Each structure stands twice: as C-alpha cells, then as structure tokens.
XYZ file of C-alpha atoms in Angstrom:
287
model
C -0.293 -0.111 -0.444
C 1.902 3.649 -1.165
C -0.617 5.878 0.365
C -4.190 6.504 1.762
C -6.610 8.988 2.728
C -9.659 9.303 4.548
C -12.924 9.899 2.387
C -15.302 10.367 4.929
C -15.669 9.238 8.511
C -16.469 6.435 7.665
C -14.513 4.972 4.426
C -11.183 5.391 3.648
C -9.115 5.398 -0.176
C -6.055 3.376 -0.472
C -3.633 3.651 -3.532
C -1.967 -0.474 -3.837
C -0.243 -2.627 -5.846
C -1.271 -5.887 -6.652
C 1.510 -7.305 -9.020
C 3.769 -5.485 -8.070
C 4.234 -4.376 -11.103
C 3.935 -0.730 -10.281
C 0.235 -0.583 -11.995
C -1.273 0.602 -8.626
C -4.835 0.817 -8.261
C -7.103 2.502 -6.292
C -9.569 1.196 -3.992
C -12.110 2.673 -1.327
C -13.405 0.965 1.504
C -15.395 1.281 4.969
C -13.536 0.724 7.712
C -14.868 -2.161 9.457
C -13.772 -3.858 5.967
C -16.550 -3.789 4.022
C -17.595 -2.707 0.684
C -14.692 -2.739 -0.749
C -14.168 -1.306 -4.133
C -11.874 -0.798 -6.795
C -12.337 2.406 -9.260
C -9.515 1.839 -11.508
C -10.075 -2.142 -12.676
C -7.867 -1.386 -15.818
C -5.157 -3.487 -17.058
C -1.764 -1.927 -17.526
C -2.844 1.506 -15.826
C -1.460 3.342 -12.826
C -3.361 4.904 -10.718
C -2.052 8.150 -8.019
C -3.669 10.192 -5.566
C -4.077 13.928 -7.939
C -6.302 15.560 -5.177
C -8.492 13.426 -2.274
C -11.509 16.697 -1.868
C -11.215 16.576 1.445
C -14.594 19.010 1.102
C -16.383 16.697 -1.414
C -17.635 13.090 0.123
C -18.503 11.462 -2.909
C -15.076 12.308 -5.050
C -12.125 12.055 -5.357
C -9.129 13.137 -8.363
C -6.622 10.729 -9.433
C -4.727 9.938 -12.388
C -4.321 7.938 -14.678
C -1.912 6.998 -17.885
C -5.300 4.513 -19.820
C -4.705 6.783 -22.303
C -1.261 7.548 -22.774
C 0.962 4.727 -20.514
C 3.587 7.971 -20.033
C 1.112 10.462 -19.363
C -1.664 10.805 -16.600
C -4.458 12.026 -16.991
C -6.821 13.911 -14.354
C -9.968 12.084 -13.513
C -12.953 12.765 -10.959
C -13.650 9.006 -9.790
C -16.874 8.285 -7.365
C -15.899 6.379 -4.285
C -19.251 4.672 -4.206
C -19.940 3.753 -7.111
C -16.548 3.766 -9.077
C -17.968 6.027 -12.272
C -15.270 8.562 -13.204
C -15.141 10.941 -16.241
C -11.989 12.548 -17.501
C -11.760 16.772 -16.547
C -8.330 17.696 -18.594
C -5.988 15.715 -21.102
C -2.338 16.229 -19.787
C -0.262 17.288 -23.142
C 2.910 15.511 -21.444
C 4.297 18.419 -19.500
C 2.288 19.178 -16.588
C 4.061 18.627 -13.079
C 1.083 20.021 -11.114
C -2.544 20.104 -10.903
C -4.710 22.605 -8.162
C -8.455 22.603 -7.194
C -10.026 25.650 -6.201
C -11.906 25.911 -2.739
C -15.110 24.566 -4.543
C -13.001 21.154 -6.055
C -12.916 22.408 -9.678
C -9.572 21.287 -11.643
C -8.596 24.971 -12.778
C -4.651 25.320 -12.671
C -1.908 23.497 -13.714
C 1.221 24.016 -13.854
C 3.532 22.694 -16.939
C 8.011 22.665 -17.199
C 10.051 21.723 -19.900
C 12.949 21.671 -18.330
C 14.156 25.280 -18.542
C 10.691 26.968 -18.374
C 7.440 27.167 -16.446
C 4.168 27.749 -17.007
C 0.933 28.685 -15.064
C -1.565 27.274 -16.809
C -5.912 28.621 -15.551
C -8.843 28.120 -17.481
C -12.353 29.384 -15.357
C -14.321 26.334 -15.242
C -13.824 22.858 -15.857
C -15.583 23.335 -19.147
C -12.616 25.318 -20.886
C -9.218 24.563 -22.517
C -6.030 25.474 -20.184
C -4.745 28.807 -21.081
C -1.273 29.562 -20.203
C -1.679 33.008 -18.074
C 2.868 33.204 -17.060
C 5.545 31.651 -18.149
C 9.253 31.926 -16.805
C 12.503 31.078 -16.926
C 14.607 28.831 -14.694
C 15.774 32.195 -12.540
C 12.176 33.125 -11.984
C 9.700 31.475 -9.109
C 5.961 32.078 -9.348
C 4.597 29.176 -6.984
C 0.709 28.555 -6.973
C -0.105 28.218 -3.239
C -4.340 27.805 -3.240
C -6.801 29.594 -4.459
C -8.349 33.012 -2.540
C -11.355 32.859 -0.854
C -13.345 33.458 -3.097
C -11.831 31.693 -5.837
C -10.887 34.422 -8.310
C -7.491 34.906 -7.383
C -4.158 32.393 -6.340
C -2.050 33.141 -3.653
C 1.103 32.383 -4.702
C 5.264 32.502 -3.282
C 7.563 34.342 -5.701
C 10.774 35.891 -6.607
C 10.358 37.721 -9.693
C 11.636 41.145 -9.632
C 13.111 40.725 -5.803
C 15.383 38.644 -4.476
C 13.585 35.879 -2.186
C 10.310 34.814 -2.896
C 7.738 36.728 -1.175
C 3.912 35.423 -0.497
C 1.449 37.468 -2.275
C -2.429 37.434 -3.712
C -1.673 36.890 -7.538
C -3.922 38.725 -10.028
C -5.137 36.108 -12.698
C -6.579 38.962 -15.187
C -3.614 40.155 -15.759
C -0.872 37.891 -14.349
C 0.473 39.807 -11.765
C 1.670 40.449 -8.116
C -0.600 42.138 -6.303
C -0.824 42.101 -2.204
C 2.442 41.649 -0.621
C 1.386 39.318 2.392
C 4.630 38.005 4.145
C 8.101 38.795 3.529
C 11.619 37.818 5.090
C 14.755 39.719 4.532
C 16.719 36.990 4.597
C 15.243 34.105 3.817
C 13.114 32.871 0.779
C 8.805 32.565 2.460
C 6.650 29.401 1.165
C 4.332 28.090 3.708
C 1.211 29.357 3.618
C -1.458 28.208 6.592
C -5.378 28.975 6.395
C -8.688 27.594 7.808
C -11.288 26.215 5.729
C -14.092 26.481 8.243
C -12.949 30.686 8.835
C -11.661 31.339 4.960
C -9.001 33.779 6.647
C -4.689 33.399 6.293
C -3.723 31.825 9.467
C 0.446 32.887 9.202
C 3.337 31.553 7.160
C 6.436 28.873 7.550
C 9.520 29.804 7.142
C 13.189 28.916 7.912
C 16.130 30.640 9.167
C 18.275 28.642 11.670
C 15.227 26.532 12.096
C 11.399 26.994 11.147
C 9.887 29.726 12.048
C 5.683 30.800 11.786
C 4.637 34.090 11.960
C 1.205 34.288 12.597
C -1.774 36.641 11.497
C -5.142 35.303 13.456
C -4.506 35.446 17.620
C -6.642 32.195 17.965
C -4.302 29.650 16.088
C -1.057 31.469 17.884
C -2.589 31.186 20.744
C -3.569 27.550 20.403
C 0.570 27.380 19.361
C 1.152 28.839 22.855
C -0.735 26.522 24.651
C 0.768 23.352 23.195
C 4.558 24.565 23.200
C 3.689 25.194 27.121
C 2.684 21.837 27.752
C 5.563 20.090 24.956
C 8.643 22.123 26.486
C 12.069 21.403 24.384
C 10.578 20.344 21.168
C 9.376 22.190 17.826
C 5.663 22.061 17.591
C 3.339 21.444 14.834
C -0.810 21.287 13.744
C -0.729 18.317 10.896
C -4.573 18.471 10.084
C -7.735 20.150 12.218
C -11.437 18.581 12.096
C -13.721 20.335 10.114
C -14.920 22.237 13.429
C -11.217 22.719 14.370
C -12.207 21.443 17.720
C -10.206 18.481 17.442
C -6.099 18.509 15.816
C -3.250 16.354 14.806
C -0.047 17.278 16.692
C 3.582 16.510 15.309
C 6.524 17.008 17.905
C 9.955 16.701 17.347
C 13.714 17.669 18.066
C 16.808 17.445 16.981
C 17.003 13.886 19.543
C 13.574 12.863 18.641
C 12.249 11.468 15.728
C 8.966 12.263 16.562
C 5.292 11.479 18.241
C 1.829 12.463 17.421
C -0.660 13.633 19.727
C -4.343 14.268 20.106
C -5.299 17.222 20.692
C -8.867 18.560 22.022
C -8.928 21.899 21.522
C -11.593 23.137 23.729
C -10.386 20.677 26.734
C -6.894 22.297 26.219
C -6.326 18.271 26.082
C -3.294 16.121 24.295
C -3.403 12.386 23.792
C -0.673 10.430 22.940
C -0.757 8.941 19.767
C 2.404 7.276 19.216
C 5.918 7.837 17.952
C 8.104 8.190 15.046
C 10.418 5.236 15.961
C 9.959 4.134 18.703
C 13.434 2.365 19.007
C 15.325 4.942 19.472
C 15.847 6.711 22.959
C 16.820 10.267 22.688
C 17.895 10.027 26.219
C 20.805 8.341 24.091
C 20.746 10.835 21.033
C 23.775 13.073 20.902
C 22.087 17.449 20.791
C 22.720 19.078 18.046
C-alpha cells in the first residue's frame, strides 16, 4: 500500500500495487472492511492521487495513464460506485494540478526543464491557457486560491531577490497585495483556516523552522501546545472541520517525533505514538 486518504469518517481510500508491476490501483473501503471497491480495475494502468477533495465526501481526483502509458490524465471518480470522468487532458508536460475551494480543477503547471508556465481556466468546461511563463531564474509558485476563487496566493521571487507571499491577480498575471516577506530567506508556506476562510500564518526556515501568525486564535493554540510540550518543535498537521480537534506532531534534534490528538476546547493532549519508538532520545546527542 503506497498511501491512503480518509474519504469520510466511515470510508478510506488507498493506493495498492497488487501485482508488483507498479500498476497501482485505487481502492475505497469501509473502515469495518466491508464494501471494498476497486475504482481503477484496468489492466496495465497506474493510478495516483491528485486531490482527495476533502470537502467532497463522494469524489476524489485521481491520475490515470489509461489514454497514454506515459501520461497521467486527471479523472474525477465517485468513491461509492466507481463512475468517473476525465476532467482535463494532460499534454505530457504537466508537473502539477490545482483545484479551487469548490474542488474544480482550474490551475496546472507545466515545465520543459528550463521554462515553467502557469495554466488557468475559469471552469472545467474550458481549455487551459498559459497566463504566465518564467525561466529557471524566476519562480512563481501557486499555493492555493483566494477564498472567493477569483485569484491565487503565490510564492514569487519575480523582480526580487527572495520569494515572498503575494496575492496574484489572474486577469493580468501580476503579483498584487504583498502578504509576507522576509529579508533573509525565501518564504513559501502559507497557512489558512478552511472553516473561517482566513489566512492564519506563514512558515519559513532560518536556522530552524519559524512561524509568524496572522490569527490570534491560532497563535493562542500554538502557545498552549508549546507550554505543554517544552523542548520540542510543535506543529499541527491537520484540524477537524469544526476546528475543535487537531493532530499534533512534535520533534527535536534528539527525537524522531511523536503524534498527539489535541482537544482544542479542553486543551488536552493524548499520545498517539512515536514515529521511531525504538530510538531512545536520552541516548541521542544534542545538535
């Protein structure tokens, strides 16, 4: 099994290589082991996950090299009955796809090894068109759509020495409002709340990973966690949709990491397990 995703609270999807030939299939199954469904029962076809469509319990976007063995096209698949439709044709040079907040596939990135292009379309019924092409010296990387699905947030070093976070205007393919910049390092990590539809902070690395918060609520949670877990770097890997629960990861120069379940309202941590339990951090050297 190469990877899995939660489709709903009761159903899981996973990628599995049945024959050892790397022609992975995508399966959906209930957590009690019933109603297993091979969504990609095709011979000599490899499946890969493009977007798990977290807000859509009935569909997932997967890539299949069904049309051409060398190229994976994106399909929207129903995880309950296996029906699917191809929602774009990969010309062969797509290096990444992006959906908007409604789960519609509207951005693609192409590369020929030297030049990179950002492709865009207003809807899935339209063809992609290049709106920006840059050479290897310039990086304009789409992160995700603005919450109204009209523009993009990007990490861009165009016209500057280091990458910063901008709101990117799709109509004229220009950086607009500057969200965050750092004078010493590139910035590329942007956090947001799906529930509240606001930006919550940025991540970047100087001597170690650092975070600047835009949201008092999110910063308060970080402070509570760090007070309970002194001596460790603390990160949140995911929130529940209502933001009352979270999965926490901690790590340090001597610890491979530990996962916790965090009850936000009760400010309570529950140990879920260590990443490398056979390593005793007391036996590790400080860095």
